[in-house]
Coordinates of C-alpha atoms and ligand atoms in Angstrom, one line a residue:
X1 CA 56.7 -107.5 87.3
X2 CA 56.5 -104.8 89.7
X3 CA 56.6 -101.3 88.1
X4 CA 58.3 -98.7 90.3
X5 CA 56.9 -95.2 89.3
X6 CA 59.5 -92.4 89.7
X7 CA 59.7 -90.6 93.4
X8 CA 59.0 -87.4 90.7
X9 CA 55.9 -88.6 89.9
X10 CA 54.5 -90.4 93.5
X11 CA 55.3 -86.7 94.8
X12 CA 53.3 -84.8 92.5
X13 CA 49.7 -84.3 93.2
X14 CA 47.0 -84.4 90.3
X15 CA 45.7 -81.2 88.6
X16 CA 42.9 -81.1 90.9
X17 CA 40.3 -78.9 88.4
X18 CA 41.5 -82.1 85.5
X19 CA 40.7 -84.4 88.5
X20 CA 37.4 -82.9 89.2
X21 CA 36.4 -82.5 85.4
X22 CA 37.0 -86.2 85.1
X23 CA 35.0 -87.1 88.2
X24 CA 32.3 -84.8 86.6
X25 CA 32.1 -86.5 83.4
X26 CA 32.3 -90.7 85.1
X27 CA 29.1 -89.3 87.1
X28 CA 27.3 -87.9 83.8
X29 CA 28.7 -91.3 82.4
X30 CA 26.9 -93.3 85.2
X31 CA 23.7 -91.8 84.0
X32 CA 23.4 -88.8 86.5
X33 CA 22.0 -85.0 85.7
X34 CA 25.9 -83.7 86.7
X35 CA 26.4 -79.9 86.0
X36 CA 30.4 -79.2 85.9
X37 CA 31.4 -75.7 87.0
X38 CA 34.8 -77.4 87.7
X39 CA 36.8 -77.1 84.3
X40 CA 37.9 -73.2 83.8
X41 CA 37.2 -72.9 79.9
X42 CA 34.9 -70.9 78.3
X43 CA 32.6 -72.8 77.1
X44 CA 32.5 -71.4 73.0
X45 CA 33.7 -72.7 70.4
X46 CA 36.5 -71.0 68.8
X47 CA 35.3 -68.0 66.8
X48 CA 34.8 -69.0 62.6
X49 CA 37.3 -66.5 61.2
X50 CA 39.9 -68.4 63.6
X51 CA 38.8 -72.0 62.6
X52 CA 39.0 -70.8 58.8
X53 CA 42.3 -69.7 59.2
X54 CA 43.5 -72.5 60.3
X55 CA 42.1 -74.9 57.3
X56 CA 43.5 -72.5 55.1
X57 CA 46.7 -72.8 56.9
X58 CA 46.9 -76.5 56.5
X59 CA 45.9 -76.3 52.8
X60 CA 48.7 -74.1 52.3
X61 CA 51.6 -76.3 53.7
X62 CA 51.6 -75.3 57.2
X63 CA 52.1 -78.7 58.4
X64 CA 55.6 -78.6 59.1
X65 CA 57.7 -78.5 62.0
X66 CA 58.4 -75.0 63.1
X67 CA 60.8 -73.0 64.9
X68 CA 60.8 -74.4 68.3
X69 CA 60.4 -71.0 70.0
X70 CA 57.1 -70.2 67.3
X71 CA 56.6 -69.5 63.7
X72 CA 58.3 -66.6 62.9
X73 CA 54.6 -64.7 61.9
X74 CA 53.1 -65.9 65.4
X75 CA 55.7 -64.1 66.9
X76 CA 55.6 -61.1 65.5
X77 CA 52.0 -60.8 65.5
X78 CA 52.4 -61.7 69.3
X79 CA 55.2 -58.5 69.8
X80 CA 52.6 -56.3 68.0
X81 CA 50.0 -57.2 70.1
X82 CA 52.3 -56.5 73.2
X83 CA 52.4 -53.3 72.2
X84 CA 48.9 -52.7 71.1
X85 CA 47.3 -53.8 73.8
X86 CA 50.0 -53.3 76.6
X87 CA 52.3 -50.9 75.4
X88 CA 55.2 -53.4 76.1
X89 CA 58.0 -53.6 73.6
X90 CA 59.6 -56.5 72.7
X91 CA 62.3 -58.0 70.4
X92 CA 60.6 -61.4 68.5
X93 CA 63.6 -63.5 69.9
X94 CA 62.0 -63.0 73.6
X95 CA 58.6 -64.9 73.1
X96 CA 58.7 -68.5 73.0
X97 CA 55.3 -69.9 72.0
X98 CA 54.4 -73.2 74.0
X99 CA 52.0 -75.9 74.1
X100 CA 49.6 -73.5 76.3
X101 CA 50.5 -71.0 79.1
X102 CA 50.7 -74.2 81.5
X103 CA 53.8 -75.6 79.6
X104 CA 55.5 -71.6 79.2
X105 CA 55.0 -72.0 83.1
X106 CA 56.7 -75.6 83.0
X107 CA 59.3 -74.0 81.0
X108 CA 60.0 -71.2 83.2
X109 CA 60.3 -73.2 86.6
X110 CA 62.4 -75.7 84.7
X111 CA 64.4 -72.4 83.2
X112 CA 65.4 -70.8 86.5
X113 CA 64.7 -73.1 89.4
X114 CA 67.0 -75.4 91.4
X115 CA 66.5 -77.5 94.7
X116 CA 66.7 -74.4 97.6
X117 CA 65.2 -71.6 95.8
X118 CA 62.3 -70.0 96.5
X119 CA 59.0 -68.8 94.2
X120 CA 56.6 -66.4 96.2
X121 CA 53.5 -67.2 95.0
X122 CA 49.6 -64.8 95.9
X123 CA 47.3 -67.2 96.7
X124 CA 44.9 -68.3 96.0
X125 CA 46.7 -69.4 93.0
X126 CA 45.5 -71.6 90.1
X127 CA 46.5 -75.2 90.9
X128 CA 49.6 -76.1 88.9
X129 CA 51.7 -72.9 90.0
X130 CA 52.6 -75.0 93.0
X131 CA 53.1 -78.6 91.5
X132 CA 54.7 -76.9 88.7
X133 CA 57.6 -75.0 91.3
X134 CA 57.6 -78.1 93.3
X135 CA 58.8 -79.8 90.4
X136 CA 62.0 -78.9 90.7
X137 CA 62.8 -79.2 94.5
X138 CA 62.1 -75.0 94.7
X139 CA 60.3 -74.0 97.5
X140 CA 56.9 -72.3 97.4
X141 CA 55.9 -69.2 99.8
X142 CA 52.6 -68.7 99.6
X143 CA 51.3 -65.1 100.3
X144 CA 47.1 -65.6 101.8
X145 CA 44.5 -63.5 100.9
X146 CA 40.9 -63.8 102.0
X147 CA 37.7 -63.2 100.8
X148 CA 37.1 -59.4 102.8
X149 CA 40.5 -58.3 101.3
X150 CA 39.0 -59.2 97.4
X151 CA 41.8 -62.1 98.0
X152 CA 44.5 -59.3 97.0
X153 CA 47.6 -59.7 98.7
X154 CA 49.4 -56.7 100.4
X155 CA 52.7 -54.9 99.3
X156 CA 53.7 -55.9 103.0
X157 CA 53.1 -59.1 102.7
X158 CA 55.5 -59.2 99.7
X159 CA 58.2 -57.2 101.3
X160 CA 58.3 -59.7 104.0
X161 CA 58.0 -62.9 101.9
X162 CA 61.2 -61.8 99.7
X163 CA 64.4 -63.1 100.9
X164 CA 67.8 -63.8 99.0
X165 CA 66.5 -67.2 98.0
X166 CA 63.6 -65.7 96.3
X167 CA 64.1 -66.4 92.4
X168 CA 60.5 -65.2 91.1
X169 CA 57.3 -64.0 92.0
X170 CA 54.1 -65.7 90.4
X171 CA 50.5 -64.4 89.9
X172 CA 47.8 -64.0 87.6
X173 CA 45.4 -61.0 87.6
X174 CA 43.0 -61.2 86.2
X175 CA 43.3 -63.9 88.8
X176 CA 42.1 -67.9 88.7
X177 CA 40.9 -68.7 91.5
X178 CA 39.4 -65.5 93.1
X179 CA 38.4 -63.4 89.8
X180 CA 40.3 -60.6 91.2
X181 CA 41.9 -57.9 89.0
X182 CA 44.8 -56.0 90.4
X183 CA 44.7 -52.0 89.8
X184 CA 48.2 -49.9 88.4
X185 CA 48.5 -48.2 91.3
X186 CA 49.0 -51.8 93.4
X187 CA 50.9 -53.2 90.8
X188 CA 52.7 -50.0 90.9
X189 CA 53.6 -50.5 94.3
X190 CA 54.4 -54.1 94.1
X191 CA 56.9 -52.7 91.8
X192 CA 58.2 -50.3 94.0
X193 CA 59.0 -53.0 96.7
X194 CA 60.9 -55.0 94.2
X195 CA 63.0 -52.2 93.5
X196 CA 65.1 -53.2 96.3
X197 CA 65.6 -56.8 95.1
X198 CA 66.9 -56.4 91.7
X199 CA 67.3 -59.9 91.3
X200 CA 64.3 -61.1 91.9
X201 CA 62.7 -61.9 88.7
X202 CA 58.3 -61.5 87.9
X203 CA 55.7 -63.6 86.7
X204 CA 53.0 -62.2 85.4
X205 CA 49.9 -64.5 84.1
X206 CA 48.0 -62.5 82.2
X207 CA 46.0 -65.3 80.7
X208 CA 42.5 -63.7 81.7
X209 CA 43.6 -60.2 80.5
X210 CA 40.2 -60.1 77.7
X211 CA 38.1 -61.0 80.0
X212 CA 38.3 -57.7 83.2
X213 CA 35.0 -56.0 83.6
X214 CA 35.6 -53.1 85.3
X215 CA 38.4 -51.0 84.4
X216 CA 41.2 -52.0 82.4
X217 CA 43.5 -55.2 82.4
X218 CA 47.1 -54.0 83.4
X219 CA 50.6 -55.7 83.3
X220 CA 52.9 -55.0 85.9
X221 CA 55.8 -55.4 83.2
X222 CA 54.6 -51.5 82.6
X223 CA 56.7 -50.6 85.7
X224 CA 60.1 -49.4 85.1
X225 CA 61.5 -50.9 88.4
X226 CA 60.5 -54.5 86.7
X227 CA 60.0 -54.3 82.9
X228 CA 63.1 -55.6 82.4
X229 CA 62.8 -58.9 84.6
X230 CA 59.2 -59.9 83.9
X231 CA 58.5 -62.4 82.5
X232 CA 54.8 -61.9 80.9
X233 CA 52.8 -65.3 80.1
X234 CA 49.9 -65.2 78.0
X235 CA 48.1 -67.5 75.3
X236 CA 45.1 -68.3 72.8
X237 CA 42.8 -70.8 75.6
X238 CA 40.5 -67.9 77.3
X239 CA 40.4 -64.6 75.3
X240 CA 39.9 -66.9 71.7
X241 CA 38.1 -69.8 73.4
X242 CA 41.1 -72.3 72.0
X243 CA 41.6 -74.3 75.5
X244 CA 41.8 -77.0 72.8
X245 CA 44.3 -75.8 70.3
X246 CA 47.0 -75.6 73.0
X247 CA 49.0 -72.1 72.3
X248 CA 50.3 -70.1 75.2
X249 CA 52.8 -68.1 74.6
X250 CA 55.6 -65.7 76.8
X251 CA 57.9 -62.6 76.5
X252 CA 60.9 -62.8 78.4
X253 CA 64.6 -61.3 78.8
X254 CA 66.5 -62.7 76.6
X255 CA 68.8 -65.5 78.0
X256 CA 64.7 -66.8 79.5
X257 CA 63.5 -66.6 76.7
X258 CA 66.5 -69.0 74.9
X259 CA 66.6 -71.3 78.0
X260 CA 63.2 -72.0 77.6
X261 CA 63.7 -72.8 73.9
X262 CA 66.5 -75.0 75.0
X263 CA 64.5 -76.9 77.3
X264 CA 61.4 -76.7 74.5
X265 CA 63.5 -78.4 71.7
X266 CA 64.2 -81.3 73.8
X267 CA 60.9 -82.2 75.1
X268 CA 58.4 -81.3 72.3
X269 CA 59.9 -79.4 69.3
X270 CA 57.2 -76.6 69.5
X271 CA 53.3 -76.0 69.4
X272 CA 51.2 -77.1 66.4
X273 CA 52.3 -75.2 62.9
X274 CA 48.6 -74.4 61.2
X275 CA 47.4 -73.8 64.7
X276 CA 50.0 -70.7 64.9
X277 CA 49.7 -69.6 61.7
X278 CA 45.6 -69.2 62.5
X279 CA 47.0 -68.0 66.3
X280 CA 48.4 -64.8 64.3
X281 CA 45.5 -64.2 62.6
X282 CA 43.6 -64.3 65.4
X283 CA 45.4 -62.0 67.5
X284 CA 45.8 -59.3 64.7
X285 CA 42.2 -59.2 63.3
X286 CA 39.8 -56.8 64.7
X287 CA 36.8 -58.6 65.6
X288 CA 34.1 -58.0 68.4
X289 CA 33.9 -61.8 69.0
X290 CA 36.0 -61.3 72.7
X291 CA 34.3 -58.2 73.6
X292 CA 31.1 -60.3 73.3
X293 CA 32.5 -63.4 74.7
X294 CA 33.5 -60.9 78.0
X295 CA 29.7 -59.2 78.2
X296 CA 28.5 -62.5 78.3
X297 CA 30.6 -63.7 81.2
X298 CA 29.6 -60.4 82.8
X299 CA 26.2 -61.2 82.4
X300 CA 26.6 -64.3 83.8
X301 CA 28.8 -63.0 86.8
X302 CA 25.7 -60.9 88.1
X303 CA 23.5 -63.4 87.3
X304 CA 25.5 -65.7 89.5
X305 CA 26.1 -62.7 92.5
X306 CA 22.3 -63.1 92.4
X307 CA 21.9 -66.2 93.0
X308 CA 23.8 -66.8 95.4
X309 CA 22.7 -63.9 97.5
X310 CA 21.7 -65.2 100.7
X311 CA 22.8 -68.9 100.4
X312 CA 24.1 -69.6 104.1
X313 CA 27.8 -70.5 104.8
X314 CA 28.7 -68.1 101.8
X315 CA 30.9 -65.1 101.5
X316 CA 31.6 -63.6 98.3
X317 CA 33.9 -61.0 96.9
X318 CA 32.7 -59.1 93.6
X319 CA 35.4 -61.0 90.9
X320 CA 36.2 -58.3 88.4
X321 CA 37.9 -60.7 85.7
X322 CA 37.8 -64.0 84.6
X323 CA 34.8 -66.5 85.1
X324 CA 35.2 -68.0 88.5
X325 CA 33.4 -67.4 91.7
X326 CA 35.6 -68.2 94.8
X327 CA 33.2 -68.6 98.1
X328 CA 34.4 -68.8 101.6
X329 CA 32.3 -71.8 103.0
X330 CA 34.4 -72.4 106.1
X331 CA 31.6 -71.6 108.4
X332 CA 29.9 -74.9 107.0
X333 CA 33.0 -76.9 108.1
X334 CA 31.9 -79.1 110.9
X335 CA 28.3 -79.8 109.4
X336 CA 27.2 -83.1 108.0
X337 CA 24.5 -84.1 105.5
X338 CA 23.3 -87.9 105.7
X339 CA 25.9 -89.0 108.1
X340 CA 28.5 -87.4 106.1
X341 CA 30.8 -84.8 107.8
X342 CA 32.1 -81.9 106.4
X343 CA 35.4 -80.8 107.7
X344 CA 36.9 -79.0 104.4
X345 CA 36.8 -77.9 101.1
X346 CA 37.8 -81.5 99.5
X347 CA 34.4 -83.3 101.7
X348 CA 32.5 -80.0 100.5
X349 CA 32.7 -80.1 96.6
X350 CA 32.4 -84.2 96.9
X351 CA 29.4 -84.2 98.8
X352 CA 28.1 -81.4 96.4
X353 CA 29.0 -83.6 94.2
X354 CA 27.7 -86.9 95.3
X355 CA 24.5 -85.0 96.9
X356 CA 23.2 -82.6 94.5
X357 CA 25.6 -83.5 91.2
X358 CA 27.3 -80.0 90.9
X359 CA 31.1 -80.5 90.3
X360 CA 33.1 -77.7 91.8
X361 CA 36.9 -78.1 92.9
X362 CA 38.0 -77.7 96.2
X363 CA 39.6 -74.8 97.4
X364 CA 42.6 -76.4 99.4
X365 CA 44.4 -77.3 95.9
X366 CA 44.7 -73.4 95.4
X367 CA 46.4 -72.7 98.7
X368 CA 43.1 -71.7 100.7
X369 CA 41.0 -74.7 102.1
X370 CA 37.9 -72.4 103.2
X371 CA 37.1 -71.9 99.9
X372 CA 35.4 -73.6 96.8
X373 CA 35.8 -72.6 92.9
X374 CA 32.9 -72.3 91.2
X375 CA 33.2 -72.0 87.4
X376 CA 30.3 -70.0 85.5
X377 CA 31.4 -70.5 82.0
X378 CA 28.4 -71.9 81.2
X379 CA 24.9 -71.5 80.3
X380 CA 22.3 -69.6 82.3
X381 CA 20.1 -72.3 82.1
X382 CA 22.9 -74.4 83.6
X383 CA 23.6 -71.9 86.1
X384 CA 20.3 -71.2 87.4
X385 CA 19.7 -74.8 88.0
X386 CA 23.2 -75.4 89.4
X387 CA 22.4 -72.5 92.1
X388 CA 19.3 -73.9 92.9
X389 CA 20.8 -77.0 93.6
X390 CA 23.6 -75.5 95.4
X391 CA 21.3 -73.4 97.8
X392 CA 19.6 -76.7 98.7
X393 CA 23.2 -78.2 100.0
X394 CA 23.4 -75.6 102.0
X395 CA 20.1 -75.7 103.4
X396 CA 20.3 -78.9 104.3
X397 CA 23.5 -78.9 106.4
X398 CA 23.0 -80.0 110.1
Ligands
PMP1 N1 47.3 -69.7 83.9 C1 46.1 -69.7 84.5 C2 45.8 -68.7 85.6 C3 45.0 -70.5 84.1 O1 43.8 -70.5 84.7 C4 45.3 -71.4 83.0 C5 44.1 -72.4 82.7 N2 44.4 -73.5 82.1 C6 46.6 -71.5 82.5 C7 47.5 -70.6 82.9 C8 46.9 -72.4 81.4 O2 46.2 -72.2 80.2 P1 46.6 -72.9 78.9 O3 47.6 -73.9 79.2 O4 45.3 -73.5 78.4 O5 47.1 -71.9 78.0
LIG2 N1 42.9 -73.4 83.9 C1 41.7 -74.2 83.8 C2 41.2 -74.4 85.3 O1 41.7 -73.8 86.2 C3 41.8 -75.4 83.0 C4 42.3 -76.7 83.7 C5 43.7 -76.6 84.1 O2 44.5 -76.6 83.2 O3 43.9 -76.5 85.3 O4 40.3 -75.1 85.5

């Protein structure tokens, strides 16, 4: 029997950081000393008081089905926390809790987009924005950034990207790839450009928002001229440390917000009932665990500026969020090492890879190929050894 895979699925390219992580682990399998700084998770375990809730939770009958758009206590916890933290107000019927931000995303595309529209998305953007839109036959404009410009696109690029096609803007800031943390004042004038296409709609990732160093996390859904068509995604997997537990969740106009629950009832009923009910808990309970989860990725980002200080064929920016560091290596494109030429940033992390056993992903698969990802959600130990591993690679190139 022949099997004949869908054309949907022989178009779509793999998650390149799952890829990666997977190639990571079959090396460490094969008996090699691999250090991954591919996978973006933060590498604690969920915090106790969260675990705890969540056996209690199941003890006490939360093991039903729930509301497909989220238990009715997640919710509300989440449209406190909205306000709390972002001064946002919402109704509880406009967050839909999903099987992690990356399905609320899935959700959204599927929501809005048909074959002919057109998502402006600031890249470098974390891998799936652009499978995810491609999905559905939309069109993705990509807005560059590079490393001298802290990767932060321009209002001008926006204002010439829009067009009556466009059907939503996408980014994340704190941002995955780059680290990079948009200010008010440029969200504010982001804002200000969309005021003269009211019918574009935003998305705003604001998965990384615990985790800005300098400054404060801001939403662009503070903005007058938008708060009324963005579409804020958020979720559980970096702030809490609950990659695992899969809970993202969004806030949405109204009709969004039940389209997505349409689509959500269809295809997997909801997210896990005792993992909400320990979701809410989390989000409401004062705790210090993400303020020292965030000093510790600090820590580790100037560790990591350190240590690369000075490593040839790398250009940093100064990532004020999140736990990635996003080099330029272009200027070792056209180098080889053992025979091996290096001609972009796919040959670059797999000879890393292959040469020195430090996973990284590729830049290309976040819409800038002079670039690699390096995650430092790690250990020191790890990362000390990992940079001294990665200096050599570069030292070596001919
Ligand atoms: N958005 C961004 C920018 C991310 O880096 C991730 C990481 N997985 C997600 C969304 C999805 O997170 P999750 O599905 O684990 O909630
Ligand atoms: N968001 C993380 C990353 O960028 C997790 C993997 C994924 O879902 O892409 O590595």
């Amino acid at each position: 029997m022949q099997i004949r895979l869908s054309n949907t699925v022989n178009n779509l390219v793999e998650s390149a950081t799952i890829k990666m992580a997977q190639m990571a682990r079959d090396f460490k399998s094969k008996g090699h000393d691999v250090i991954s700084l591919s996978l973006g998770e933060p590498d604690f375990d969920t915090p106790g008081f969260i675990i705890d809730a969540a056996h209690e939770a199941m003890k006490s009958g939360y093991t039903h089905y729930t509301p497909v758009p989220g238990l009715v206590e997640f919710r509300e916890a989440i449209v406190k926390k909205l306000k709390r933290d972002n001064n946002l107000d919402y109704d509880i019927n406009q967050i839909v809790v999903s099987n992690g931000a990356k399905q609320c995303i899935y959700n959204i595309a599927q929501a809005l987009l048909d074959k002919g529209d057109e998502v402006v998305i600031f890249a470098p953007y974390w891998v799936s924005y652009s499978a995810i839109v491609e999905l559905t036959g939309a069109k993705v404009i990509g807005l560059n950034s590079e490393v001298q410009d802290d990767y932060k696109v321009t209002a001008d690029q926006l204002k010439n990207a829009l067009s009556d096609k466009t059907k939503f803007i996408l980014f994340s800031s704190p941002c995955n790839p780059t680290g990079s943390v948009y200010t008010k004042e440029e969200l504010g004038t982001f804002a200000k450009i969309l005021e003269g296409y009211p019918d574009v709609l935003v998305v705003s990732d604001e998965i990384y928002e615990y985790i800005v160093f300098e400054g404060e996390h801001q939403s662009i859904a503070q903005f007058e001229q938008v708060k009324h068509r963005t579409i804020v995604v958020n979720g559980m997997s970096k702030g809490f440390a609950m990659t695992g537990w899969r809970l993202g969740y969004m806030a949405a106009p109204l009709p969004i917000a039940k389209a997505c629950a349409k689509i959500q009832g269809q295809v997997t009923s909801g997210a896990t009932s005792f993992g909400q009910k320990a979701a809410a808990i989390a989000l409401l309970t004062e705790s210090n665990e993400k303020a020292k989860m965030k000093a510790i990725f600090k820590n580790r980002r100037d560790l990591m500026l350190e240590l690369m200080n000075g490593i040839p064929h790398m250009l940093l920016n100064i990532p004020n969020g999140a736990f990635y560091l996003f080099p330029d290596v272009s200027s070792a494109y056209g180098k080889s090492l053992n025979g091996k030429s290096i001609n972009n940033s796919q040959d670059l992390a797999e000879a890393l890879l292959s040469e020195e056993f430090v996973a990284t992903v590729a830049g290309a698969s976040f819409g800038n190929d002079n670039c690699i990802r390096i995650s430092y959600a790690t250990s020191e130990n790890q990362l000390i050894e990992a940079a001294k591993r990665i200096r050599r690679f570069f030292e070596k190139l001919k």
